[in-house]
Coordinates of N, CA and C and ligand atoms in Angstrom, one line a residue:
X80 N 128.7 107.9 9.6 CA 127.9 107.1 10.5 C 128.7 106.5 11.6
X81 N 128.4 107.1 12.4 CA 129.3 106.2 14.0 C 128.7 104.4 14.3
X82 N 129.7 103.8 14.5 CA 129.2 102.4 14.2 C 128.1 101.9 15.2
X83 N 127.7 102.6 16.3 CA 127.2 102.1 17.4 C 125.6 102.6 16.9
X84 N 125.3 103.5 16.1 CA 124.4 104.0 15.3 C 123.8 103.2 14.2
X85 N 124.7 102.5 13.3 CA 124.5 101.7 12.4 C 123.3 101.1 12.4
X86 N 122.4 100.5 11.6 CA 121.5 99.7 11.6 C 121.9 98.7 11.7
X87 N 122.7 98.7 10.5 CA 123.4 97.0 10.1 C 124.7 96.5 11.1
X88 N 125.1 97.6 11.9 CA 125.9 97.1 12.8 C 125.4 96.0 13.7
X89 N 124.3 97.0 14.1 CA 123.7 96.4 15.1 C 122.6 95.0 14.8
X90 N 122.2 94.9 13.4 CA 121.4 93.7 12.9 C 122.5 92.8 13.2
X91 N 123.6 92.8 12.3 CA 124.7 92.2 12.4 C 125.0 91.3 13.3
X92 N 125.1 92.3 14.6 CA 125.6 91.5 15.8 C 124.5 91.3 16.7
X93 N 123.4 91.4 16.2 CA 122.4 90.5 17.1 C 121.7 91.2 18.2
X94 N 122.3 92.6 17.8 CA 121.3 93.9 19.3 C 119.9 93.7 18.9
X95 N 119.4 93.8 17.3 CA 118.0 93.8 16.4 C 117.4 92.7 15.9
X96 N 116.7 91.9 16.6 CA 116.6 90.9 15.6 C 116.2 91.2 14.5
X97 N 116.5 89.7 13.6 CA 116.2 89.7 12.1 C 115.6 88.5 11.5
X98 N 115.6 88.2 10.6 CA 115.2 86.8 9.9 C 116.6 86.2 9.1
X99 N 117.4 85.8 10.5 CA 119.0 85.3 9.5 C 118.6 84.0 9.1
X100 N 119.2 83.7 7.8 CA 119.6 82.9 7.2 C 120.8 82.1 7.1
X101 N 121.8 82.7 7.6 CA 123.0 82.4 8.3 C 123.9 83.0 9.1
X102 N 124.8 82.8 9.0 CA 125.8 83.3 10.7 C 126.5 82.6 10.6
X103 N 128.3 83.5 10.8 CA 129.5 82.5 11.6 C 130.0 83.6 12.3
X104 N 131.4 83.5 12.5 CA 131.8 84.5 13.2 C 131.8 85.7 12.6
X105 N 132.2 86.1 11.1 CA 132.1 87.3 10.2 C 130.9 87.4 10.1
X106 N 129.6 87.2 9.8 CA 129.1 87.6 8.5 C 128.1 87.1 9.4
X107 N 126.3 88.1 9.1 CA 125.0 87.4 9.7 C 124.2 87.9 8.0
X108 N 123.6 87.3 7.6 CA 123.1 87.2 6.2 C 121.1 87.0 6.9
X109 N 120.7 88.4 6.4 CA 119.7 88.7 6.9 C 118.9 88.7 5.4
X110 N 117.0 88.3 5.4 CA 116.2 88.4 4.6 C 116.0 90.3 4.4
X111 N 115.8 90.9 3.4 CA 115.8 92.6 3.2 C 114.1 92.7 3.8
X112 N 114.1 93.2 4.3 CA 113.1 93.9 4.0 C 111.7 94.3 3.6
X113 N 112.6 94.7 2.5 CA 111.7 95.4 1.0 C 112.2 94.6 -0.2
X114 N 111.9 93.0 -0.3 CA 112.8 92.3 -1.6 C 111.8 93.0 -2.8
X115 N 113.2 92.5 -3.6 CA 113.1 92.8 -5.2 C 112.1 91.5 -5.1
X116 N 112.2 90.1 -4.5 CA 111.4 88.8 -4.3 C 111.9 88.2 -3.4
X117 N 110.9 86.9 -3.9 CA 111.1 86.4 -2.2 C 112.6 85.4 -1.7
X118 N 112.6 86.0 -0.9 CA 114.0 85.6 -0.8 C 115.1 86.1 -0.6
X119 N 115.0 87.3 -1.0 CA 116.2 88.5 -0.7 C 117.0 88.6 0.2
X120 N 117.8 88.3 0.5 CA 119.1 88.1 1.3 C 120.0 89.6 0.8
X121 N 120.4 89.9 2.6 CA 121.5 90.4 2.7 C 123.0 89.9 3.3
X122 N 124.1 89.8 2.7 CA 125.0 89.4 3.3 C 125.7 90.5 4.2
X123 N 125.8 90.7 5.5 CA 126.3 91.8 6.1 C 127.7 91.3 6.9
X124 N 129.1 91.9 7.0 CA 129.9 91.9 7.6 C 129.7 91.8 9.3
X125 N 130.4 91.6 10.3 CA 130.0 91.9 11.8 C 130.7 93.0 11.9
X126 N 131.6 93.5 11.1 CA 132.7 94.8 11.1 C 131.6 95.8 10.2
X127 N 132.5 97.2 10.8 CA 131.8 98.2 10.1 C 132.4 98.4 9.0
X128 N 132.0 98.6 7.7 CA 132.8 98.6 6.3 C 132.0 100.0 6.0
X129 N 132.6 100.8 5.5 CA 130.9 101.5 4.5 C 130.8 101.5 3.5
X130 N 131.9 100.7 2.9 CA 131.5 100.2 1.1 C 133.0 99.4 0.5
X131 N 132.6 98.8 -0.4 CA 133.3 97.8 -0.7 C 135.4 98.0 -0.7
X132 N 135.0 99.5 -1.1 CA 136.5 100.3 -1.0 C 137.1 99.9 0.3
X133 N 136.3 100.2 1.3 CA 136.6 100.2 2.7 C 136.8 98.6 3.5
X134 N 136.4 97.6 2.9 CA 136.0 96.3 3.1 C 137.4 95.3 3.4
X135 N 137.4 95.1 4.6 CA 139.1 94.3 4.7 C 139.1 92.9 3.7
X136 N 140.3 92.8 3.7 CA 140.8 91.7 3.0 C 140.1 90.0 3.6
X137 N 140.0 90.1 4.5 CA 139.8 89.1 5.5 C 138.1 88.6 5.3
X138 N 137.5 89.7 5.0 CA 136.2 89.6 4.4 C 136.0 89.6 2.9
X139 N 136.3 90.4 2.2 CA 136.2 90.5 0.3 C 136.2 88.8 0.3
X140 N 137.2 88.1 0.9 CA 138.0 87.2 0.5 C 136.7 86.2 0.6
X141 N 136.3 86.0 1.6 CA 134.9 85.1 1.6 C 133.6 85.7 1.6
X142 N 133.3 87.0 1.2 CA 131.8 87.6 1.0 C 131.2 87.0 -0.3
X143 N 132.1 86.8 -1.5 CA 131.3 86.1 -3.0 C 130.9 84.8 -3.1
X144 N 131.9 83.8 -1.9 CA 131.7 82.6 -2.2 C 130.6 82.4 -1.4
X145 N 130.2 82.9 -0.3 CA 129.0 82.8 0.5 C 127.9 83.3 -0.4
X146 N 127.7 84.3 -1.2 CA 126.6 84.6 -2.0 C 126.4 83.1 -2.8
X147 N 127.5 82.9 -3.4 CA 127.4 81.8 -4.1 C 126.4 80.7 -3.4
X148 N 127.5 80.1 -2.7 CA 126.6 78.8 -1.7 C 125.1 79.4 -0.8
X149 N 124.6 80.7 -0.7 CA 123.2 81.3 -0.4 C 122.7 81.2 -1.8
X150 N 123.1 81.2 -2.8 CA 122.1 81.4 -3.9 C 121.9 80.2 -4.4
X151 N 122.6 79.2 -4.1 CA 122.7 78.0 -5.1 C 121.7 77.4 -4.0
X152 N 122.1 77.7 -2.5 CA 120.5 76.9 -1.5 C 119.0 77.9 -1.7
X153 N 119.2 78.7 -2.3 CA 117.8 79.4 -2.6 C 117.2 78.3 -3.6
X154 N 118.2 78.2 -4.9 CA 117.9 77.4 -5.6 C 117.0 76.1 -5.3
X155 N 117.8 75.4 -4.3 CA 117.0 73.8 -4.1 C 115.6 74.4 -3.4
X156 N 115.8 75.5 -2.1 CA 114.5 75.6 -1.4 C 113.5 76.4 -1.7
X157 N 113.8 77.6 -2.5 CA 112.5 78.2 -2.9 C 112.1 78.1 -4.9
X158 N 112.9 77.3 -5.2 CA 112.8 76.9 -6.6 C 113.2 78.2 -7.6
X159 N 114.1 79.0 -7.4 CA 114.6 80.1 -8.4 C 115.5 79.5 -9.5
X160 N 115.3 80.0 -10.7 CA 116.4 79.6 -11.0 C 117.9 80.2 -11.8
X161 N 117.5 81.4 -10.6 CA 119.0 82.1 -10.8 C 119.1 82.9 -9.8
X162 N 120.3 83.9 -10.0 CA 120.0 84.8 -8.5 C 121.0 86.0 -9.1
X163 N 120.9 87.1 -8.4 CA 121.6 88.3 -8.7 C 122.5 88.6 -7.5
X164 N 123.7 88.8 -8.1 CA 124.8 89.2 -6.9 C 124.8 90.6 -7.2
X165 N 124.5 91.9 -6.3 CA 124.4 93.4 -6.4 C 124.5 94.1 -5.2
X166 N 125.8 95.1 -5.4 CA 127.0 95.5 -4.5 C 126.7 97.0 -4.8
X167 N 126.0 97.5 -4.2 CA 126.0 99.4 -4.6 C 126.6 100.0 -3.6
X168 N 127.7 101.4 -4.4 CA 128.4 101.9 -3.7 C 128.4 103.1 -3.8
X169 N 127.9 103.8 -3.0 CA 127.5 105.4 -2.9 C 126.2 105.9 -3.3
X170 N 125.8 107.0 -3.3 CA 124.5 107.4 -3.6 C 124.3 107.2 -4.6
X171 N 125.0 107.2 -5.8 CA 124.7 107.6 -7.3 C 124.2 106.0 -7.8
X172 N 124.7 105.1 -6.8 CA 124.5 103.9 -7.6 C 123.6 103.3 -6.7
X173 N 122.9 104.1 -5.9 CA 121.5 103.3 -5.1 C 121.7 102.8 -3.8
X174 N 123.5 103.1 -3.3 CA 123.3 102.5 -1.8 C 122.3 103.5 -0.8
X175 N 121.6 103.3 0.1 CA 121.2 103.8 0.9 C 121.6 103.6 2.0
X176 N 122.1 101.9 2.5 CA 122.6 102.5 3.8 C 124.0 101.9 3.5
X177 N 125.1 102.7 4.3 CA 126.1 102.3 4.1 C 127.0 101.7 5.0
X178 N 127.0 100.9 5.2 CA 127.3 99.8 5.9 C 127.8 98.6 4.7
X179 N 128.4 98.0 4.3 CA 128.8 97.3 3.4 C 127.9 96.1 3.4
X180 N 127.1 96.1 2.1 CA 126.2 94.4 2.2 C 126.3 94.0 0.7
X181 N 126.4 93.0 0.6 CA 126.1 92.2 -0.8 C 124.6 91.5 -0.7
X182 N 123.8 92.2 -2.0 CA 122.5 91.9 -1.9 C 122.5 90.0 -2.7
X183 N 121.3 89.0 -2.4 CA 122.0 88.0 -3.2 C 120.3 87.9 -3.2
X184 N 119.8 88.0 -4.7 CA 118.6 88.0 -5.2 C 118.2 86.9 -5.7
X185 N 117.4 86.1 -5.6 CA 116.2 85.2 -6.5 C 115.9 85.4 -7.3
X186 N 116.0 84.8 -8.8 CA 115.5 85.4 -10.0 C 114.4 83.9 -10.1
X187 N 113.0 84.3 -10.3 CA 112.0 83.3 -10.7 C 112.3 83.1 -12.1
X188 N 111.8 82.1 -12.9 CA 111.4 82.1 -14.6 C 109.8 83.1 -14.9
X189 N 110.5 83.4 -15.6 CA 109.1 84.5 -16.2 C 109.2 85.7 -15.8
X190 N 110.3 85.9 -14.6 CA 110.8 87.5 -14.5 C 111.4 88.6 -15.1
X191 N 110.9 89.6 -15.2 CA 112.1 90.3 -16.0 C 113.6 90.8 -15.1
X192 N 114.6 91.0 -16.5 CA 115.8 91.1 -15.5 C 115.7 92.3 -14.5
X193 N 116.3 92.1 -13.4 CA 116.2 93.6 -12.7 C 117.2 94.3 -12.6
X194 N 118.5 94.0 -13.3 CA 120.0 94.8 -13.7 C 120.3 95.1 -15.4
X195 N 119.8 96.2 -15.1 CA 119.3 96.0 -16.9 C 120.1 97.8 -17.4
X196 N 120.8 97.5 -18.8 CA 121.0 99.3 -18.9 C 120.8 99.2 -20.4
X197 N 121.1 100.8 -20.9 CA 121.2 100.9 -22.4 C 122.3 100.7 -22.8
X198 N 122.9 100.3 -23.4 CA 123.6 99.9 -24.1 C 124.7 101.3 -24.4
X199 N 125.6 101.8 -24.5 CA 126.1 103.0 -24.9 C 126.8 102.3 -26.7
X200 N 127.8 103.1 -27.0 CA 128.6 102.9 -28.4 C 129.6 103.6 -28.6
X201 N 130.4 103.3 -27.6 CA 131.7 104.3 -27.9 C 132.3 103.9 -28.8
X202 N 133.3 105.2 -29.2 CA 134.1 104.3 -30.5 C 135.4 103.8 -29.8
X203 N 136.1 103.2 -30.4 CA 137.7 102.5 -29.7 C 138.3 103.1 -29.3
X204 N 138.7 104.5 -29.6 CA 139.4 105.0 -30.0 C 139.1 105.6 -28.0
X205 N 137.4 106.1 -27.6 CA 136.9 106.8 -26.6 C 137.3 105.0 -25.5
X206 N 137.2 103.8 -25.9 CA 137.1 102.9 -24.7 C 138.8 102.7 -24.5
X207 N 139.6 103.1 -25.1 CA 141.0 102.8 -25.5 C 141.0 104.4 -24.0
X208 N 140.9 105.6 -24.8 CA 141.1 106.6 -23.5 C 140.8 106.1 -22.4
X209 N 139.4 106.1 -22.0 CA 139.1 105.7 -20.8 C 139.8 104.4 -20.1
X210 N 140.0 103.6 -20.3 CA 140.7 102.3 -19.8 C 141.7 102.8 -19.3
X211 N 142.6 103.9 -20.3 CA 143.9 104.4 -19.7 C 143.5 105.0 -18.6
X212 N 142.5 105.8 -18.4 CA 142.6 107.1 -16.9 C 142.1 106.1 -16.2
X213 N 141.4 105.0 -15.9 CA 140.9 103.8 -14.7 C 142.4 103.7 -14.4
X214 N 142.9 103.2 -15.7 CA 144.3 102.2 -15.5 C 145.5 102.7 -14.3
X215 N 145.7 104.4 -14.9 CA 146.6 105.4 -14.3 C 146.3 105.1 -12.7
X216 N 144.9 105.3 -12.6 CA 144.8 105.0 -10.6 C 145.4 103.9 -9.7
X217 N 145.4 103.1 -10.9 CA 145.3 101.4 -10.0 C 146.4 101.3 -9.3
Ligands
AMP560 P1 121.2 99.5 -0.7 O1 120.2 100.3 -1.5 O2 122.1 98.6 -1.6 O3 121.9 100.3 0.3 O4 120.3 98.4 0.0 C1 119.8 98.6 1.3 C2 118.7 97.5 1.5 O5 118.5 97.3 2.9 C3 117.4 97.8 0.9 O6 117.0 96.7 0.0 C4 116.4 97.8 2.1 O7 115.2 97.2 1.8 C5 117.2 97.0 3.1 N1 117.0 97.4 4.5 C6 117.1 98.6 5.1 N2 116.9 98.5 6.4 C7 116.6 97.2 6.7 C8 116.3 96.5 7.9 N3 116.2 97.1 9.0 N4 116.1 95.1 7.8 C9 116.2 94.5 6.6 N5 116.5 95.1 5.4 C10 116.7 96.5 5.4
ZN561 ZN1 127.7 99.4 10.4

């Protein structure tokens, strides 16, 4: 995706308007959309990233703690009382656009969770392998 193209480039830096929530010089943190609820925040870069791999240092470094302090003021103003930090990277795991965003969700009481899996059962012997071939890349 050529960055001039981007959606989120262009939300980002203010060609599109949106419903921000915040803004400095990195980062415009936009309401989604399509929330999971109400409140749904995107935190988006002003740089083109296309996924977290790609994401400078200069950003990683302060994209969590802004989720943080966005979720903890959801908390006081729309009365949640929790929130989901959720980072998808590539098709397989639900990104659709790729442009690098950290989603920062509202969780009400009485919701069910919305990051939810089965459980697998490896034996030790199989989480002992695998650890190793992650390990080998790093
Ligand atoms: P992901 O599946 O992690 O790539 O998330 C993309 C998110 O962007 C989805 O939750 C969409 O609802 C949201 N989205 C896509 N286009 C827009 C837009 N123009 N304004 C606000 N949110 C958007
Ligand atoms: Zn972009």
């Amino acid at each position: 995706m050529k960055e001039d193209k981007c959606i989120f480039c262009r939300i980002a830096n203010g060609e599109i308007p949106s419903a921000t929530v915040y803004e400095d010089d990195q980062f415009r943190a936009i309401l989604d959309m399509g929330p999971a609820s109400k409140g749904h925040t995107l935190i988006l870069p002003k740089e083109h990233f296309k996924d977290v791999c790609e994401l400078k240092e200069a950003y990683a470094s302060k994209v969590l703690s802004l989720g943080g302090r966005i979720g903890a003021a959801m908390k006081k103003s729309l009365g949640c009382s929790g929130f989901n930090l959720v980072q998808n990277n590539g098709e397989s795991a639900g990104q659709t656009v790729f442009h690098f965003h950290l989603h920062v969700i509202p969780r009400y009481d009485g919701e069910a969770p919305i990051v939810t899996w089965k459980p697998g059962s490896p034996t030790q012997e199989e989480l002992q392998e695998t650890a190793k071939r992650i390990h080998a890349e790093l």
